[in-house]
Amino acid sequence: MATAGQPKLIVVADAEALAQAAAERVVARVVANPGRIAICLTGGSSPKKLYQLLSSEAWRGKIPWDRVHWFIGDERFVPESDPLNNMAVAREIFLDRNAPPGHIHPIPTTAESPDQSAETYARELQAFYGSDQLDPARPLFDLVLMGAGPDGHTASLFPGYPAVEETARWVVGVPKANVAPFVSRVSLTLPALASCREMLFEIAGHDKQPILTRLLNGETLPAVRARSNGETLWLVDQAALPEGIRGGR
């Protein structure tokens, strides 16, 4: 699938401003679609402030919860009761108290293997989409939230792993992670993630400076290769910016 041009870099002051800007992007995408809406969440620590905002009194009224379906880009192959489970964190912070239960679509982790889990989730995505073939003119998601790991991975697509080269399947099992926690994963593939109107990366904190430097230099890392067929945005706080471009561009 062909992807759009270079990501747009948006620089904000700090992690709080980043969460605010991300919430504004979520609401903008929701408002832009008068029909059924699909948002693909991300795991890890970067989106927690955003999730807290979306559940706050100031923001939850801006979302038509009865029209929004919530998916997730990757999952650690652990039980839903495990604190490492990405969707369980999102559910606890904001989904369970706001979204209809049938509109929350976790990656199942009760299958015998990550590969079986991936097949099950692919079928669920395809049933929601209404086809087993992605049409560039009809995105699967309105918005895909993403992060970037210290090795340049995004979702659970790690550098040098076969999963990052997948072009046919929508979801794949990842038997071993490249970074902690070293548990098996299930991940959407680059073509499935690309099928969106907007892909929004959240990159915050001083510890992200080294990997953001590599991303801005255009290394062929998964987080660089992940592009929306629509619009791709890198939302970055000042602490994550390399010294040479501090202040944004």
mmCIF file with all atom_site columns, N, CA and C in Angstrom, residues 53-86:
data_model
loop_
_atom_site.group_PDB
_atom_site.id
_atom_site.type_symbol
_atom_site.label_atom_id
_atom_site.label_alt_id
_atom_site.label_comp_id
_atom_site.label_asym_id
_atom_site.label_entity_id
_atom_site.label_seq_id
_atom_site.pdbx_PDB_ins_code
_atom_site.Cartn_x
_atom_site.Cartn_y
_atom_site.Cartn_z
_atom_site.occupancy
_atom_site.B_iso_or_equiv
_atom_site.pdbx_formal_charge
_atom_site.auth_seq_id
_atom_site.auth_comp_id
_atom_site.auth_asym_id
_atom_site.auth_atom_id
_atom_site.pdbx_PDB_model_num
ATOM 1   N N  . LEU A 1 53 ? -7.013  12.166  30.339 1.00 0.00 ? 53 LEU A N  1
ATOM 2   C CA . LEU A 1 53 ? -7.728  13.343  29.851 1.00 0.00 ? 53 LEU A CA 1
ATOM 3   C C  . LEU A 1 53 ? -9.062  12.970  29.228 1.00 0.00 ? 53 LEU A C  1
ATOM 4   N N  . LEU A 1 54 ? -9.071  11.931  28.384 1.00 0.00 ? 54 LEU A N  1
ATOM 5   C CA . LEU A 1 54 ? -10.298 11.549  27.686 1.00 0.00 ? 54 LEU A CA 1
ATOM 6   C C  . LEU A 1 54 ? -11.392 11.122  28.647 1.00 0.00 ? 54 LEU A C  1
ATOM 7   N N  . SER A 1 55 ? -11.008 10.685  29.838 1.00 0.00 ? 55 SER A N  1
ATOM 8   C CA . SER A 1 55 ? -11.984 10.274  30.835 1.00 0.00 ? 55 SER A CA 1
ATOM 9   C C  . SER A 1 55 ? -12.378 11.401  31.777 1.00 0.00 ? 55 SER A C  1
ATOM 10  N N  . SER A 1 56 ? -11.759 12.556  31.635 1.00 0.00 ? 56 SER A N  1
ATOM 11  C CA . SER A 1 56 ? -12.020 13.667  32.543 1.00 0.00 ? 56 SER A CA 1
ATOM 12  C C  . SER A 1 56 ? -13.324 14.362  32.184 1.00 0.00 ? 56 SER A C  1
ATOM 13  N N  . GLU A 1 57 ? -13.851 15.103  33.153 1.00 0.00 ? 57 GLU A N  1
ATOM 14  C CA . GLU A 1 57 ? -15.113 15.828  32.954 1.00 0.00 ? 57 GLU A CA 1
ATOM 15  C C  . GLU A 1 57 ? -15.024 16.773  31.763 1.00 0.00 ? 57 GLU A C  1
ATOM 16  N N  . ALA A 1 58 ? -13.865 17.377  31.572 1.00 0.00 ? 58 ALA A N  1
ATOM 17  C CA . ALA A 1 58 ? -13.703 18.370  30.508 1.00 0.00 ? 58 ALA A CA 1
ATOM 18  C C  . ALA A 1 58 ? -13.717 17.765  29.111 1.00 0.00 ? 58 ALA A C  1
ATOM 19  N N  . TRP A 1 59 ? -13.361 16.483  28.985 1.00 0.00 ? 59 TRP A N  1
ATOM 20  C CA . TRP A 1 59 ? -13.186 15.891  27.662 1.00 0.00 ? 59 TRP A CA 1
ATOM 21  C C  . TRP A 1 59 ? -14.187 14.808  27.300 1.00 0.00 ? 59 TRP A C  1
ATOM 22  N N  . ARG A 1 60 ? -14.672 14.043  28.263 1.00 0.00 ? 60 ARG A N  1
ATOM 23  C CA . ARG A 1 60 ? -15.463 12.873  27.870 1.00 0.00 ? 60 ARG A CA 1
ATOM 24  C C  . ARG A 1 60 ? -16.774 13.246  27.174 1.00 0.00 ? 60 ARG A C  1
ATOM 25  N N  . GLY A 1 61 ? -17.292 14.443  27.466 1.00 0.00 ? 61 GLY A N  1
ATOM 26  C CA . GLY A 1 61 ? -18.508 14.871  26.797 1.00 0.00 ? 61 GLY A CA 1
ATOM 27  C C  . GLY A 1 61 ? -18.313 15.238  25.338 1.00 0.00 ? 61 GLY A C  1
ATOM 28  N N  . LYS A 1 62 ? -17.067 15.345  24.900 1.00 0.00 ? 62 LYS A N  1
ATOM 29  C CA . LYS A 1 62 ? -16.787 15.705  23.507 1.00 0.00 ? 62 LYS A CA 1
ATOM 30  C C  . LYS A 1 62 ? -16.761 14.480  22.592 1.00 0.00 ? 62 LYS A C  1
ATOM 31  N N  . ILE A 1 63 ? -16.865 13.295  23.170 1.00 0.00 ? 63 ILE A N  1
ATOM 32  C CA . ILE A 1 63 ? -16.757 12.064  22.394 1.00 0.00 ? 63 ILE A CA 1
ATOM 33  C C  . ILE A 1 63 ? -18.115 11.369  22.333 1.00 0.00 ? 63 ILE A C  1
ATOM 34  N N  . PRO A 1 64 ? -18.630 11.082  21.133 1.00 0.00 ? 64 PRO A N  1
ATOM 35  C CA . PRO A 1 64 ? -19.884 10.335  21.000 1.00 0.00 ? 64 PRO A CA 1
ATOM 36  C C  . PRO A 1 64 ? -19.616 8.834   21.201 1.00 0.00 ? 64 PRO A C  1
ATOM 37  N N  . TRP A 1 65 ? -19.567 8.431   22.443 1.00 0.00 ? 65 TRP A N  1
ATOM 38  C CA . TRP A 1 65 ? -19.107 7.082   22.784 1.00 0.00 ? 65 TRP A CA 1
ATOM 39  C C  . TRP A 1 65 ? -19.892 5.984   22.081 1.00 0.00 ? 65 TRP A C  1
ATOM 40  N N  . ASP A 1 66 ? -21.147 6.265   21.756 1.00 0.00 ? 66 ASP A N  1
ATOM 41  C CA . ASP A 1 66 ? -21.979 5.244   21.103 1.00 0.00 ? 66 ASP A CA 1
ATOM 42  C C  . ASP A 1 66 ? -21.605 5.026   19.643 1.00 0.00 ? 66 ASP A C  1
ATOM 43  N N  . ARG A 1 67 ? -20.731 5.883   19.089 1.00 0.00 ? 67 ARG A N  1
ATOM 44  C CA . ARG A 1 67 ? -20.316 5.728   17.691 1.00 0.00 ? 67 ARG A CA 1
ATOM 45  C C  . ARG A 1 67 ? -18.850 5.330   17.533 1.00 0.00 ? 67 ARG A C  1
ATOM 46  N N  . VAL A 1 68 ? -18.095 5.298   18.627 1.00 0.00 ? 68 VAL A N  1
ATOM 47  C CA . VAL A 1 68 ? -16.652 5.050   18.534 1.00 0.00 ? 68 VAL A CA 1
ATOM 48  C C  . VAL A 1 68 ? -16.332 3.613   18.941 1.00 0.00 ? 68 VAL A C  1
ATOM 49  N N  . HIS A 1 69 ? -15.552 2.945   18.102 1.00 0.00 ? 69 HIS A N  1
ATOM 50  C CA . HIS A 1 69 ? -15.028 1.612   18.408 1.00 0.00 ? 69 HIS A CA 1
ATOM 51  C C  . HIS A 1 69 ? -13.534 1.737   18.677 1.00 0.00 ? 69 HIS A C  1
ATOM 52  N N  . TRP A 1 70 ? -13.078 1.017   19.698 1.00 0.00 ? 70 TRP A N  1
ATOM 53  C CA . TRP A 1 70 ? -11.701 1.134   20.175 1.00 0.00 ? 70 TRP A CA 1
ATOM 54  C C  . TRP A 1 70 ? -10.955 -0.176  19.964 1.00 0.00 ? 70 TRP A C  1
ATOM 55  N N  . PHE A 1 71 ? -9.912  -0.130  19.160 1.00 0.00 ? 71 PHE A N  1
ATOM 56  C CA . PHE A 1 71 ? -9.043  -1.266  18.903 1.00 0.00 ? 71 PHE A CA 1
ATOM 57  C C  . PHE A 1 71 ? -7.673  -0.979  19.515 1.00 0.00 ? 71 PHE A C  1
ATOM 58  N N  . ILE A 1 72 ? -6.723  -1.886  19.334 1.00 0.00 ? 72 ILE A N  1
ATOM 59  C CA . ILE A 1 72 ? -5.374  -1.640  19.847 1.00 0.00 ? 72 ILE A CA 1
ATOM 60  C C  . ILE A 1 72 ? -4.348  -2.202  18.878 1.00 0.00 ? 72 ILE A C  1
ATOM 61  N N  . GLY A 1 73 ? -3.232  -1.488  18.744 1.00 0.00 ? 73 GLY A N  1
ATOM 62  C CA . GLY A 1 73 ? -2.236  -1.820  17.729 1.00 0.00 ? 73 GLY A CA 1
ATOM 63  C C  . GLY A 1 73 ? -1.377  -3.016  18.059 1.00 0.00 ? 73 GLY A C  1
ATOM 64  N N  . ASP A 1 74 ? -1.191  -3.301  19.345 1.00 0.00 ? 74 ASP A N  1
ATOM 65  C CA . ASP A 1 74 ? -0.425  -4.486  19.727 1.00 0.00 ? 74 ASP A CA 1
ATOM 66  C C  . ASP A 1 74 ? -0.765  -4.844  21.163 1.00 0.00 ? 74 ASP A C  1
ATOM 67  N N  . GLU A 1 75 ? -0.431  -6.071  21.491 1.00 0.00 ? 75 GLU A N  1
ATOM 68  C CA . GLU A 1 75 ? -0.702  -6.545  22.842 1.00 0.00 ? 75 GLU A CA 1
ATOM 69  C C  . GLU A 1 75 ? 0.378   -7.503  23.289 1.00 0.00 ? 75 GLU A C  1
ATOM 70  N N  . ARG A 1 76 ? 0.684   -7.451  24.571 1.00 0.00 ? 76 ARG A N  1
ATOM 71  C CA . ARG A 1 76 ? 1.561   -8.451  25.161 1.00 0.00 ? 76 ARG A CA 1
ATOM 72  C C  . ARG A 1 76 ? 0.741   -9.708  25.422 1.00 0.00 ? 76 ARG A C  1
ATOM 73  N N  . PHE A 1 77 ? 1.325   -10.856 25.107 1.00 0.00 ? 77 PHE A N  1
ATOM 74  C CA . PHE A 1 77 ? 0.573   -12.112 25.198 1.00 0.00 ? 77 PHE A CA 1
ATOM 75  C C  . PHE A 1 77 ? 0.540   -12.582 26.649 1.00 0.00 ? 77 PHE A C  1
ATOM 76  N N  . VAL A 1 78 ? -0.227  -11.844 27.431 1.00 0.00 ? 78 VAL A N  1
ATOM 77  C CA . VAL A 1 78 ? -0.407  -12.114 28.861 1.00 0.00 ? 78 VAL A CA 1
ATOM 78  C C  . VAL A 1 78 ? -1.899  -12.008 29.161 1.00 0.00 ? 78 VAL A C  1
ATOM 79  N N  . PRO A 1 79 ? -2.365  -12.590 30.258 1.00 0.00 ? 79 PRO A N  1
ATOM 80  C CA . PRO A 1 79 ? -3.792  -12.514 30.588 1.00 0.00 ? 79 PRO A CA 1
ATOM 81  C C  . PRO A 1 79 ? -4.266  -11.071 30.779 1.00 0.00 ? 79 PRO A C  1
ATOM 82  N N  . GLU A 1 80 ? -5.564  -10.863 30.606 1.00 0.00 ? 80 GLU A N  1
ATOM 83  C CA . GLU A 1 80 ? -6.127  -9.528  30.790 1.00 0.00 ? 80 GLU A CA 1
ATOM 84  C C  . GLU A 1 80 ? -5.923  -9.027  32.220 1.00 0.00 ? 80 GLU A C  1
ATOM 85  N N  . SER A 1 81 ? -5.785  -9.936  33.161 1.00 0.00 ? 81 SER A N  1
ATOM 86  C CA . SER A 1 81 ? -5.577  -9.545  34.554 1.00 0.00 ? 81 SER A CA 1
ATOM 87  C C  . SER A 1 81 ? -4.135  -9.129  34.846 1.00 0.00 ? 81 SER A C  1
ATOM 88  N N  . ASP A 1 82 ? -3.231  -9.356  33.892 1.00 0.00 ? 82 ASP A N  1
ATOM 89  C CA . ASP A 1 82 ? -1.822  -9.027  34.085 1.00 0.00 ? 82 ASP A CA 1
ATOM 90  C C  . ASP A 1 82 ? -1.612  -7.524  33.904 1.00 0.00 ? 82 ASP A C  1
ATOM 91  N N  . PRO A 1 83 ? -0.878  -6.861  34.798 1.00 0.00 ? 83 PRO A N  1
ATOM 92  C CA . PRO A 1 83 ? -0.647  -5.418  34.643 1.00 0.00 ? 83 PRO A CA 1
ATOM 93  C C  . PRO A 1 83 ? 0.118   -5.048  33.379 1.00 0.00 ? 83 PRO A C  1
ATOM 94  N N  . LEU A 1 84 ? 0.734   -6.027  32.707 1.00 0.00 ? 84 LEU A N  1
ATOM 95  C CA . LEU A 1 84 ? 1.423   -5.752  31.443 1.00 0.00 ? 84 LEU A CA 1
ATOM 96  C C  . LEU A 1 84 ? 0.460   -5.680  30.260 1.00 0.00 ? 84 LEU A C  1
ATOM 97  N N  . ASN A 1 85 ? -0.798  -6.053  30.457 1.00 0.00 ? 85 ASN A N  1
ATOM 98  C CA . ASN A 1 85 ? -1.759  -6.070  29.359 1.00 0.00 ? 85 ASN A CA 1
ATOM 99  C C  . ASN A 1 85 ? -2.138  -4.642  28.959 1.00 0.00 ? 85 ASN A C  1
ATOM 100 N N  . ASN A 1 86 ? -1.855  -4.280  27.712 1.00 0.00 ? 86 ASN A N  1
ATOM 101 C CA . ASN A 1 86 ? -2.050  -2.906  27.248 1.00 0.00 ? 86 ASN A CA 1
ATOM 102 C C  . ASN A 1 86 ? -3.511  -2.471  27.278 1.00 0.00 ? 86 ASN A C  1
#
